[in-house]
Coordinates of C-alpha atoms in Angstrom, one line a residue:
Chain U
M1 CA 0.0 0.0 0.0
E2 CA 2.7 2.4 1.1
Q3 CA 4.8 1.4 -1.9
A4 CA 1.8 2.1 -4.2
Q5 CA 1.5 5.5 -2.6
D6 CA 5.1 6.2 -3.1
T7 CA 4.9 5.3 -6.8
L8 CA 1.9 7.5 -7.2
L9 CA 3.7 10.4 -5.6
R10 CA 6.8 9.8 -7.7
E11 CA 4.7 9.8 -10.9
F12 CA 2.9 12.9 -9.9
E13 CA 6.1 14.8 -9.1
E14 CA 7.7 13.6 -12.4
K15 CA 4.7 15.0 -14.3
I16 CA 5.1 18.3 -12.5
E17 CA 8.9 18.2 -13.1
C18 CA 8.3 17.9 -16.9
G19 CA 6.0 20.9 -16.8
F20 CA 2.7 19.2 -17.4
A21 CA -0.5 20.8 -15.9
I22 CA -2.5 18.8 -13.4
E23 CA -6.2 18.6 -14.3
P24 CA -9.2 17.9 -12.1
K25 CA -9.5 14.2 -12.8
D26 CA -5.7 13.5 -12.5
R27 CA -4.6 11.8 -9.3
M28 CA -2.9 14.1 -7.0
P29 CA -1.5 13.9 -3.4
A30 CA -3.9 14.9 -0.6
G31 CA -1.4 17.6 0.4
Y32 CA -1.4 19.2 -3.1
R33 CA -5.2 19.2 -3.2
K34 CA -5.4 20.7 0.3
H35 CA -2.8 23.4 -0.5
L36 CA -4.7 24.4 -3.6
V37 CA -8.1 24.5 -1.9
R38 CA -6.6 26.7 0.8
Q39 CA -4.9 29.1 -1.7
M40 CA -7.7 29.3 -4.3
S41 CA -10.4 29.8 -1.7
Q42 CA -8.4 32.5 0.0
H43 CA -7.9 34.1 -3.4
A44 CA -11.7 33.9 -4.2
H45 CA -12.7 35.3 -0.8
S46 CA -10.2 38.1 -1.3
E47 CA -11.8 39.1 -4.5
V48 CA -15.2 39.1 -2.9
I49 CA -14.3 40.9 0.4
G50 CA -12.3 43.4 -1.7
M51 CA -15.6 44.6 -3.1
Q52 CA -16.5 46.1 0.2
P53 CA -13.9 48.9 0.6
E54 CA -14.4 49.9 -3.1
G55 CA -18.2 49.6 -2.7
N56 CA -17.9 52.2 0.0
W57 CA -17.2 54.8 -2.6
V58 CA -19.7 53.8 -5.3
T59 CA -22.4 56.2 -4.3
R60 CA -19.9 59.1 -3.9
A61 CA -17.8 58.6 -7.1
P62 CA -17.2 62.2 -8.3
S63 CA -18.2 61.9 -12.0
L64 CA -20.3 59.7 -14.1
R65 CA -17.2 58.2 -15.8
A66 CA -15.5 57.6 -12.4
K67 CA -18.6 55.8 -11.2
Q68 CA -18.8 53.7 -14.3
I69 CA -15.2 52.6 -14.0
L70 CA -15.5 51.9 -10.3
L71 CA -18.7 49.8 -10.7
A72 CA -17.3 47.9 -13.6
K73 CA -14.1 47.2 -11.6
I74 CA -16.0 45.9 -8.6
Q75 CA -18.1 43.8 -11.0
D76 CA -14.8 42.3 -12.4
E77 CA -13.7 41.5 -8.9
G78 CA -16.9 39.7 -8.2
G79 CA -16.5 37.8 -11.5
H80 CA -12.9 36.8 -10.5
G81 CA -14.5 35.5 -7.3
L82 CA -16.8 33.4 -9.3
Y83 CA -14.1 31.9 -11.6
L84 CA -12.0 31.1 -8.6
Y85 CA -14.8 29.5 -6.6
S86 CA -15.6 27.4 -9.7
A87 CA -12.0 26.5 -10.1
A88 CA -11.8 25.4 -6.5
E89 CA -15.0 23.4 -7.0
T90 CA -13.1 21.2 -9.4
L91 CA -11.2 19.9 -6.4
G92 CA -14.4 18.6 -4.8
V93 CA -15.3 21.4 -2.5
S94 CA -18.6 23.4 -2.9
R95 CA -18.9 27.2 -2.8
D96 CA -21.3 26.8 0.2
E97 CA -18.6 25.0 2.1
L98 CA -16.0 27.6 1.2
I99 CA -18.3 30.4 2.3
E100 CA -18.9 28.5 5.5
Q101 CA -15.2 28.3 6.1
L102 CA -14.8 32.0 5.6
H103 CA -17.6 32.7 8.1
T104 CA -16.1 30.5 10.7
G105 CA -12.7 32.0 10.3
K106 CA -11.2 28.7 9.0
A107 CA -10.5 30.3 5.6
K108 CA -8.8 33.7 5.2
Y109 CA -8.8 36.5 2.7
S110 CA -6.2 39.0 1.8
N111 CA -5.2 41.1 4.8
I112 CA -5.1 44.3 2.8
F113 CA -8.9 44.5 2.8
N114 CA -8.9 44.9 6.6
Y115 CA -7.9 48.5 5.9
P116 CA -10.5 51.2 5.3
A117 CA -11.1 53.2 2.1
L118 CA -11.3 56.7 3.5
S119 CA -11.1 59.1 0.6
W120 CA -11.6 59.0 -3.1
A121 CA -7.8 58.8 -3.5
D122 CA -8.0 55.5 -1.7
I123 CA -9.9 54.2 -4.7
G124 CA -6.9 55.3 -6.8
A125 CA -4.5 53.7 -4.3
I126 CA -6.3 50.4 -4.2
G127 CA -6.4 50.1 -7.9
W128 CA -2.8 51.2 -8.4
L129 CA -1.1 49.6 -5.4
V130 CA -3.3 46.8 -4.3
D131 CA -4.2 45.5 -7.7
G132 CA -0.7 46.3 -8.8
A133 CA 0.7 44.1 -6.1
A134 CA -1.9 41.4 -6.9
I135 CA -0.9 41.4 -10.5
V136 CA 2.8 40.7 -9.7
N137 CA 1.6 37.6 -7.8
Q138 CA -1.0 36.6 -10.4
V139 CA 1.3 36.9 -13.4
S140 CA 3.5 34.4 -11.7
L141 CA 0.5 32.2 -11.0
Q142 CA -0.5 32.0 -14.7
R143 CA 2.1 29.3 -14.8
T144 CA 1.0 27.5 -11.7
S145 CA 0.8 23.7 -12.0
Y146 CA -3.0 23.3 -11.5
G147 CA -4.7 23.8 -14.9
P148 CA -8.0 25.4 -13.8
Y149 CA -6.2 27.8 -11.5
S150 CA -3.7 28.8 -14.1
R151 CA -6.3 29.4 -16.7
A152 CA -8.4 31.5 -14.3
M153 CA -5.3 33.5 -13.7
V154 CA -4.7 34.2 -17.4
R155 CA -8.1 35.8 -17.7
I156 CA -7.9 37.6 -14.3
C157 CA -4.5 39.2 -15.1
K158 CA -5.9 40.9 -18.2
E159 CA -8.6 42.6 -16.2
E160 CA -6.4 43.4 -13.3
S161 CA -3.9 45.3 -15.5
F162 CA -6.8 47.6 -16.5
H163 CA -7.7 48.2 -12.9
Q164 CA -4.1 49.1 -12.1
R165 CA -4.0 51.6 -14.9
Q166 CA -7.4 53.1 -13.9
G167 CA -6.2 53.4 -10.3
Y168 CA -3.0 55.1 -11.4
E169 CA -5.1 57.5 -13.6
I170 CA -7.1 58.6 -10.5
M171 CA -3.8 59.3 -8.6
A172 CA -2.3 61.1 -11.6
K173 CA -5.4 63.3 -12.0
M174 CA -5.4 64.2 -8.3
M175 CA -1.7 64.9 -8.3
A176 CA -2.3 67.3 -11.2
G177 CA -5.2 68.9 -9.3
T178 CA -5.8 71.2 -6.4
A179 CA -3.8 71.3 -3.2
D180 CA -6.6 69.4 -1.4
Q181 CA -6.5 66.7 -4.1
K182 CA -2.7 66.4 -3.8
A183 CA -2.9 66.1 -0.1
M184 CA -5.6 63.4 -0.4
A185 CA -3.5 61.4 -2.8
Q186 CA -0.3 61.6 -0.7
D187 CA -2.3 60.6 2.4
A188 CA -3.7 57.6 0.6
M189 CA -0.2 56.7 -0.6
N190 CA 1.1 56.9 3.0
R191 CA -1.6 54.6 4.3
W192 CA -1.6 52.0 1.6
W193 CA 2.1 51.6 0.8
W194 CA 3.1 49.4 3.7
P195 CA 0.0 47.2 3.7
S196 CA 0.6 46.7 0.0
L197 CA 4.1 45.4 0.7
M198 CA 2.7 43.1 3.3
M199 CA 0.4 41.5 0.7
F200 CA 3.3 39.4 -0.5
G201 CA 3.5 37.7 2.9
P202 CA 6.4 37.2 5.3
H203 CA 10.1 37.2 4.3
D204 CA 11.2 34.0 2.6
S205 CA 13.1 33.0 5.7
D206 CA 9.8 33.1 7.8
S207 CA 7.3 31.8 5.3
P208 CA 5.6 28.6 6.5
H209 CA 4.0 27.4 3.3
T210 CA 6.7 27.5 0.7
G211 CA 8.3 24.1 0.7
D212 CA 5.9 21.8 -1.1
A213 CA 4.3 24.7 -2.9
F214 CA 7.6 25.2 -4.8
K215 CA 8.3 21.5 -5.4
W216 CA 4.8 21.1 -6.8
K217 CA 5.1 24.3 -8.8
I218 CA 2.0 25.8 -7.3
K219 CA 4.2 28.7 -6.4
R220 CA 6.9 29.8 -8.9
H221 CA 8.5 32.8 -7.2
S222 CA 9.2 33.6 -3.6
N223 CA 7.5 36.3 -1.5
D224 CA 10.6 38.4 -1.4
E225 CA 11.2 38.1 -5.2
L226 CA 7.7 39.2 -5.9
R227 CA 7.7 42.0 -3.4
Q228 CA 11.0 43.3 -5.0
K229 CA 9.5 43.2 -8.4
F230 CA 6.5 45.3 -7.2
I231 CA 8.7 47.9 -5.5
D232 CA 10.9 48.3 -8.5
K233 CA 8.1 49.0 -10.9
T234 CA 6.1 51.2 -8.5
V235 CA 8.7 53.6 -7.3
Q236 CA 9.2 55.1 -10.7
Q237 CA 5.4 55.4 -11.3
A238 CA 5.1 57.3 -8.0
E239 CA 7.9 59.6 -9.0
V240 CA 6.4 60.5 -12.3
I241 CA 3.3 61.9 -10.8
G242 CA 5.1 63.5 -7.8
L243 CA 4.1 61.1 -5.0
T244 CA 6.5 60.4 -2.2
I245 CA 7.0 56.8 -1.1
P246 CA 6.7 56.8 2.7
D247 CA 9.9 55.0 3.4
K248 CA 13.0 57.0 4.4
D249 CA 15.2 54.0 3.8
L250 CA 14.2 53.4 0.3
K251 CA 17.1 53.8 -2.1
W252 CA 18.5 52.5 -5.3
N253 CA 21.0 49.7 -4.9
E254 CA 23.4 50.1 -7.9
E255 CA 25.0 46.8 -7.2
K256 CA 21.9 44.7 -7.0
K257 CA 20.0 46.9 -9.6
C258 CA 17.0 47.2 -7.4
Y259 CA 15.6 49.3 -4.6
D260 CA 16.4 48.5 -1.0
H261 CA 13.5 49.2 1.4
G262 CA 13.0 49.9 5.0
E263 CA 11.8 47.3 7.6
I264 CA 8.2 46.2 7.3
N265 CA 6.2 46.3 10.5
W266 CA 5.6 42.6 10.9
E267 CA 4.1 43.1 14.3
E268 CA 1.2 45.1 12.6
F269 CA 1.0 42.3 9.9
S270 CA 0.5 39.6 12.5
R271 CA -1.9 41.6 14.6
V272 CA -4.1 42.5 11.6
I273 CA -4.0 38.9 10.3
G274 CA -4.8 37.7 13.8
G275 CA -8.1 39.7 13.7
D276 CA -7.2 43.0 15.2
G277 CA -7.2 45.3 12.2
P278 CA -9.3 48.4 11.6
C279 CA -12.0 46.6 9.5
N280 CA -11.7 42.8 10.2
K281 CA -14.9 42.6 12.1
Q282 CA -16.8 45.0 9.9
R283 CA -15.9 43.1 6.7
M284 CA -16.8 39.7 8.1
E285 CA -20.0 40.9 9.8
H286 CA -21.1 42.6 6.5
H287 CA -20.5 39.4 4.5
I288 CA -22.3 37.2 7.1
S289 CA -25.2 39.6 7.4
V290 CA -25.7 40.0 3.7
H291 CA -25.4 36.2 3.2
N292 CA -28.0 35.7 6.0
E293 CA -30.4 38.4 4.7
G294 CA -30.3 36.8 1.3
A295 CA -31.2 33.3 2.6
W296 CA -34.9 33.8 1.9
V297 CA -34.2 34.7 -1.8
R298 CA -32.0 31.6 -2.3
E299 CA -34.6 29.4 -0.6
A300 CA -37.4 30.9 -2.8
A301 CA -35.3 30.3 -5.9
E302 CA -34.7 26.7 -4.9
A303 CA -38.4 26.1 -4.0
Y304 CA -39.5 27.6 -7.4
S305 CA -37.0 25.5 -9.3
A306 CA -38.1 22.3 -7.4
K307 CA -41.8 23.1 -8.3
Q308 CA -40.8 23.6 -12.0
Q309 CA -38.9 20.3 -11.9
Y310 CA -41.9 18.6 -10.3
S311 CA -44.4 19.8 -12.9
K312 CA -42.0 18.9 -15.7
N313 CA -41.9 15.3 -14.3
V314 CA -45.6 14.9 -13.8
Chain S
M1 CA -42.0 77.5 -23.4
T2 CA -40.0 77.1 -26.7
E3 CA -39.4 73.8 -28.3
Q4 CA -35.8 74.0 -27.3
Q5 CA -36.7 74.5 -23.6
A6 CA -39.1 71.6 -23.9
L7 CA -36.5 69.3 -25.4
Y8 CA -34.0 70.3 -22.7
K9 CA -36.5 69.4 -20.0
Y10 CA -37.6 66.2 -21.8
S11 CA -34.0 64.9 -22.1
L12 CA -33.2 66.0 -18.6
R13 CA -36.2 64.0 -17.3
L14 CA -35.2 60.8 -19.2
G15 CA -31.6 61.3 -18.0
D16 CA -32.7 61.8 -14.4
N17 CA -34.8 58.7 -14.4
A18 CA -31.7 56.7 -15.5
L19 CA -29.3 58.4 -13.2
I20 CA -31.4 58.1 -10.0
L21 CA -32.4 54.5 -10.6
S22 CA -28.8 53.7 -11.3
A23 CA -27.9 55.3 -8.0
R24 CA -30.3 53.0 -6.2
L25 CA -29.3 49.9 -8.1
S26 CA -25.6 50.5 -7.5
E27 CA -26.3 50.4 -3.7
W28 CA -26.8 46.7 -4.1
C29 CA -23.1 46.4 -4.9
S30 CA -21.6 43.9 -2.4
N31 CA -25.1 43.6 -0.8
A32 CA -27.0 41.2 -3.1
P33 CA -28.3 37.8 -1.9
F34 CA -25.5 36.0 -3.9
L35 CA -22.6 36.8 -6.1
E36 CA -24.2 36.3 -9.5
E37 CA -27.0 38.7 -8.6
D38 CA -24.5 41.2 -7.3
L39 CA -23.0 41.2 -10.8
A40 CA -26.4 41.3 -12.6
V41 CA -27.7 44.3 -10.6
T42 CA -24.4 46.1 -11.1
N43 CA -24.7 45.5 -14.8
M44 CA -28.1 47.1 -14.9
A45 CA -26.8 50.1 -12.9
L46 CA -24.0 50.4 -15.5
D47 CA -26.5 50.4 -18.4
L48 CA -28.4 53.1 -16.7
I49 CA -25.4 55.3 -16.0
G50 CA -24.6 55.0 -19.7
R51 CA -28.1 56.1 -20.6
A52 CA -28.0 59.0 -18.1
Q53 CA -24.7 60.1 -19.6
A54 CA -26.1 60.2 -23.1
M55 CA -29.4 61.9 -22.2
L56 CA -27.8 64.5 -19.9
K57 CA -25.1 65.2 -22.5
Y58 CA -27.8 65.8 -25.0
A59 CA -29.7 68.0 -22.6
G60 CA -26.6 70.1 -22.1
E61 CA -26.2 70.5 -25.9
V62 CA -29.8 71.4 -26.4
D63 CA -29.6 74.0 -23.6
G64 CA -26.5 75.5 -25.2
N65 CA -25.1 76.8 -21.9
S66 CA -22.0 74.6 -22.3
K67 CA -23.0 72.4 -19.3
T68 CA -21.6 68.9 -19.4
E69 CA -23.4 65.8 -18.3
D70 CA -21.4 65.9 -15.1
D71 CA -22.4 69.5 -14.4
L72 CA -26.0 68.5 -14.8
A73 CA -25.7 65.5 -12.6
Y74 CA -23.5 66.9 -9.9
R75 CA -24.3 70.6 -9.6
R76 CA -28.1 70.6 -9.8
G77 CA -30.4 70.9 -6.7
E78 CA -33.3 68.5 -6.1
R79 CA -36.0 71.0 -7.1
D80 CA -34.4 70.9 -10.6
Y81 CA -34.5 67.1 -10.8
Y82 CA -37.3 65.6 -12.8
N83 CA -37.0 61.8 -12.4
N84 CA -40.2 59.9 -11.4
L85 CA -40.5 59.3 -7.7
I86 CA -40.5 55.6 -8.1
M87 CA -36.8 55.7 -9.1
E88 CA -35.6 57.4 -5.9
L89 CA -37.5 55.2 -3.4
P90 CA -35.1 53.3 -1.1
N91 CA -34.3 49.8 -2.3
G92 CA -36.1 47.9 0.4
D93 CA -35.6 44.2 0.2
F94 CA -34.7 42.3 -2.9
A95 CA -38.4 41.7 -3.7
Y96 CA -39.0 45.4 -3.5
T97 CA -36.1 46.2 -5.9
M98 CA -37.2 43.5 -8.3
V99 CA -40.9 44.7 -8.3
R100 CA -39.7 48.2 -9.0
Q101 CA -37.5 46.9 -11.8
L102 CA -40.5 45.1 -13.3
F103 CA -42.8 48.2 -13.2
V104 CA -40.1 50.5 -14.6
S105 CA -38.7 48.2 -17.2
T106 CA -42.1 47.2 -18.5
F107 CA -42.9 50.9 -18.9
E108 CA -39.5 51.5 -20.6
L109 CA -40.1 48.5 -22.9
F110 CA -43.1 50.3 -24.4
F111 CA -41.7 53.8 -24.0
Y112 CA -38.4 53.3 -25.8
E113 CA -40.0 51.2 -28.5
E114 CA -41.9 54.4 -29.4
L115 CA -39.1 56.8 -28.8
Q116 CA -37.0 55.0 -31.4
K117 CA -39.4 56.5 -33.9
S118 CA -38.9 60.0 -32.6
T119 CA -38.2 62.6 -35.3
D120 CA -35.3 63.8 -33.1
A121 CA -32.4 61.8 -34.4
T122 CA -30.4 61.8 -31.1
L123 CA -33.3 60.7 -29.0
A124 CA -34.2 58.0 -31.5
A125 CA -30.6 56.7 -31.5
I126 CA -30.3 56.6 -27.7
A127 CA -33.7 54.9 -27.6
A128 CA -32.7 52.2 -30.0
K129 CA -29.6 51.4 -27.8
T130 CA -31.6 51.6 -24.6
L131 CA -34.3 49.3 -25.8
K132 CA -31.8 46.4 -26.2
E133 CA -30.7 46.9 -22.6
V134 CA -34.3 47.3 -21.3
K135 CA -35.3 44.0 -22.8
Y136 CA -32.8 42.3 -20.6
H137 CA -33.7 44.3 -17.5
H138 CA -37.3 43.4 -18.1
L139 CA -36.6 39.7 -18.5
H140 CA -34.5 39.6 -15.4
A141 CA -37.1 41.4 -13.3
K142 CA -39.9 39.3 -14.7
D143 CA -38.1 36.1 -13.9
W144 CA -37.4 37.2 -10.4
V145 CA -40.9 38.4 -9.6
I146 CA -42.3 35.1 -10.8
R147 CA -39.7 33.0 -9.0
L148 CA -40.2 34.9 -5.8
G149 CA -44.0 35.2 -6.1
D150 CA -44.2 31.5 -6.7
G151 CA -41.4 30.5 -4.4
T152 CA -42.0 30.2 -0.7
E153 CA -44.7 31.7 1.5
E154 CA -42.3 34.3 2.7
S155 CA -41.1 35.3 -0.7
N156 CA -44.7 35.5 -2.0
R157 CA -45.6 37.8 1.0
R158 CA -42.6 40.0 0.3
V159 CA -43.5 40.4 -3.4
Q160 CA -47.1 41.1 -2.6
Q161 CA -46.1 43.8 0.0
A162 CA -43.7 45.4 -2.5
V163 CA -46.4 45.5 -5.2
N164 CA -48.9 47.1 -2.8
Q165 CA -46.4 49.7 -1.6
L166 CA -45.1 50.6 -5.1
W167 CA -48.4 50.7 -6.9
M168 CA -49.2 54.3 -6.0
Y169 CA -46.0 55.5 -7.7
T170 CA -46.8 53.8 -11.1
G171 CA -49.4 56.4 -12.2
E172 CA -46.7 59.0 -12.6
L173 CA -44.9 57.1 -15.3
F174 CA -47.8 57.9 -17.7
E175 CA -48.3 61.6 -16.8
M176 CA -47.8 64.2 -19.4
D177 CA -47.6 68.0 -19.2
G178 CA -47.0 71.0 -21.5
T179 CA -43.5 69.7 -22.3
D180 CA -44.8 66.5 -23.8
A181 CA -47.7 68.2 -25.6
L182 CA -45.4 70.7 -27.3
L183 CA -42.9 68.0 -28.4
M184 CA -45.5 65.6 -29.5
K185 CA -46.7 68.0 -32.2
D186 CA -43.5 67.5 -34.1
G187 CA -43.3 63.8 -33.4
I188 CA -40.4 64.2 -30.9
A189 CA -42.0 62.9 -27.7
V190 CA -43.9 59.8 -26.9
N191 CA -47.5 59.8 -25.9
A192 CA -47.1 58.1 -22.6
E193 CA -50.8 57.9 -21.9
H194 CA -51.2 55.6 -24.8
L195 CA -48.8 53.1 -23.2
K196 CA -50.8 52.6 -20.1
M197 CA -53.1 49.8 -21.4
G198 CA -50.2 47.7 -22.7
W199 CA -48.4 48.2 -19.4
I200 CA -51.4 47.2 -17.3
Q201 CA -51.9 44.1 -19.4
M202 CA -48.3 42.9 -19.3
V203 CA -47.9 43.6 -15.6
T204 CA -51.3 41.9 -14.8
Q205 CA -50.2 38.8 -16.7
I206 CA -46.8 38.6 -15.0
L207 CA -48.2 39.1 -11.5
A208 CA -50.8 36.4 -12.2
L209 CA -48.0 34.0 -13.0
A210 CA -46.4 35.0 -9.7
N211 CA -49.6 34.4 -7.7
I212 CA -49.7 38.0 -6.8
E213 CA -52.9 40.1 -6.6
L214 CA -53.2 43.4 -8.4
P215 CA -53.9 46.2 -6.1
A216 CA -57.2 48.0 -6.5
D217 CA -57.2 51.4 -8.3
G218 CA -56.4 54.0 -5.8
Y219 CA -54.5 57.2 -5.1
M220 CA -51.5 57.9 -7.3
Q221 CA -48.7 60.0 -6.0
S222 CA -47.3 62.6 -8.3
G223 CA -45.0 65.6 -8.3
S224 CA -41.8 64.9 -10.2
R225 CA -42.9 66.8 -13.3
M226 CA -42.7 69.9 -11.2
G227 CA -39.6 68.9 -9.3
I228 CA -41.4 68.0 -6.2
H229 CA -39.9 64.8 -4.8
T230 CA -40.0 62.4 -1.8
E231 CA -37.7 63.1 1.1
H232 CA -35.3 60.5 -0.3
L233 CA -33.9 62.3 -3.3
G234 CA -32.1 64.9 -1.2
H235 CA -30.1 62.1 0.4
I236 CA -29.1 60.5 -2.8
L237 CA -27.9 63.8 -4.1
S238 CA -26.0 64.7 -0.9
E239 CA -24.0 61.5 -1.3
M240 CA -23.6 61.7 -5.0
Q241 CA -22.7 65.3 -5.2
Y242 CA -20.5 65.4 -2.1
L243 CA -17.0 65.6 -3.7
Q244 CA -18.1 68.0 -6.5
R245 CA -19.8 70.3 -3.9
A246 CA -17.0 70.1 -1.3
Y247 CA -14.2 70.8 -3.8
P248 CA -15.9 72.9 -6.5
D249 CA -12.5 73.8 -8.2
A250 CA -11.3 70.2 -8.5
T251 CA -11.6 68.0 -11.6
W252 CA -11.6 64.2 -11.1

């Protein structure tokens, strides 16, 4: 039995080694399935919870065009949530179960959405920095070893790059605007920069999930590599529109050809992940209450569909 | 009133209907009973913003005071808004929102079918595009009203309650005033009164499929043609116009 298991694992790992994608009906180790369900559901929940801070500005968007762009963006995020839930379902777990795990705290979502969207510039900062950071990670995931996940990522990346440009456009417009607008934009930058860097997770030396994820090619680049990529592309974008990165230790490292950055506040990171952030409770209570309030609608839809089915059969 | 003034007011009215209903629908964003519906309602809100943009832009052009669609949306007070009251009523529960969508989209189905034939080329073009969208809005609302009406006891009760509450705001959809009369002479405006029979028939048919009773004829609330609104519109505008009012020199 054990020998058979070993053979299976070896075959699976050889397949991965040769660069083949793993598909839903292929045999895969329990650990691989578990890792993917955890990662994909976290990713799906992040898309959905991320609708809340942006949704906070929908009714106050300052122009018809701005409102259209913001609504369409949030709609995209919801759509990403749907693909990812569906992709996770190919591993034998239902959307209901995943939502249940979110509500009981067993599943997580990206920590970044535990921060509040306080001004219109935050909508710019979320698009530019948060989606910008997400893209760096997602581009790398386009080549992840699980087929449905990788295909979902290809589509998601296309849309995210729009969001990033739209977010940057908001920031650029505000930086070219009145003194109030510039102050709002810089304030948003100051509040979102560090949490955006935290989105890549702990330093490689402290990251608990990396071992098998690398071997199984779920993950293709390390947290620190991805974070560095994000910093290097973002610093110049900030400079172009006159925003200051709130890091006094940030400087170009000629030898390494990249930016060195200051120390990330890991204490804040663990505190917020642990539940004590500005919006953790608000986000979860909102999701739970909307879900519960909608129960009668879902029940009615099921009852109606059962009646239809019944009259079809009689 | 000149024909130009009438056309300005007519476009404004159609633009305001779309703008204010889109404001209400967009409030469902991240609040819908499940994800697919969140996306569907947002989609309709997006269609409506697009329509509002086109109508208000045209109103600005007709008026000739170089006001943009954003000026008209964000810098106008509530007494100068002409949307029907039904658009501005708070969303209520999902049944209430869907019943409103049914009443409004059924009206718009008939209305834009006619407006396509307007002698005003811009209104006719916007109407043709709108009609395609409205067909979907109508189908979506109809499906939900039937599904909820014929779903559980609770959902049936909620739909019936929504129908009863919204009924008194449906009369206004068919109201006409001097603006309509003036524009109808040249075949620009639609005779809304003529749409009423078709609307009643279609709504009656759908509500019957949903096991919902039609309310008895009764009092119909009115006011929007004169810019007299419910207490709710002021709150929609306070939120919507906040940044434009707080930072009048800024562009966004």
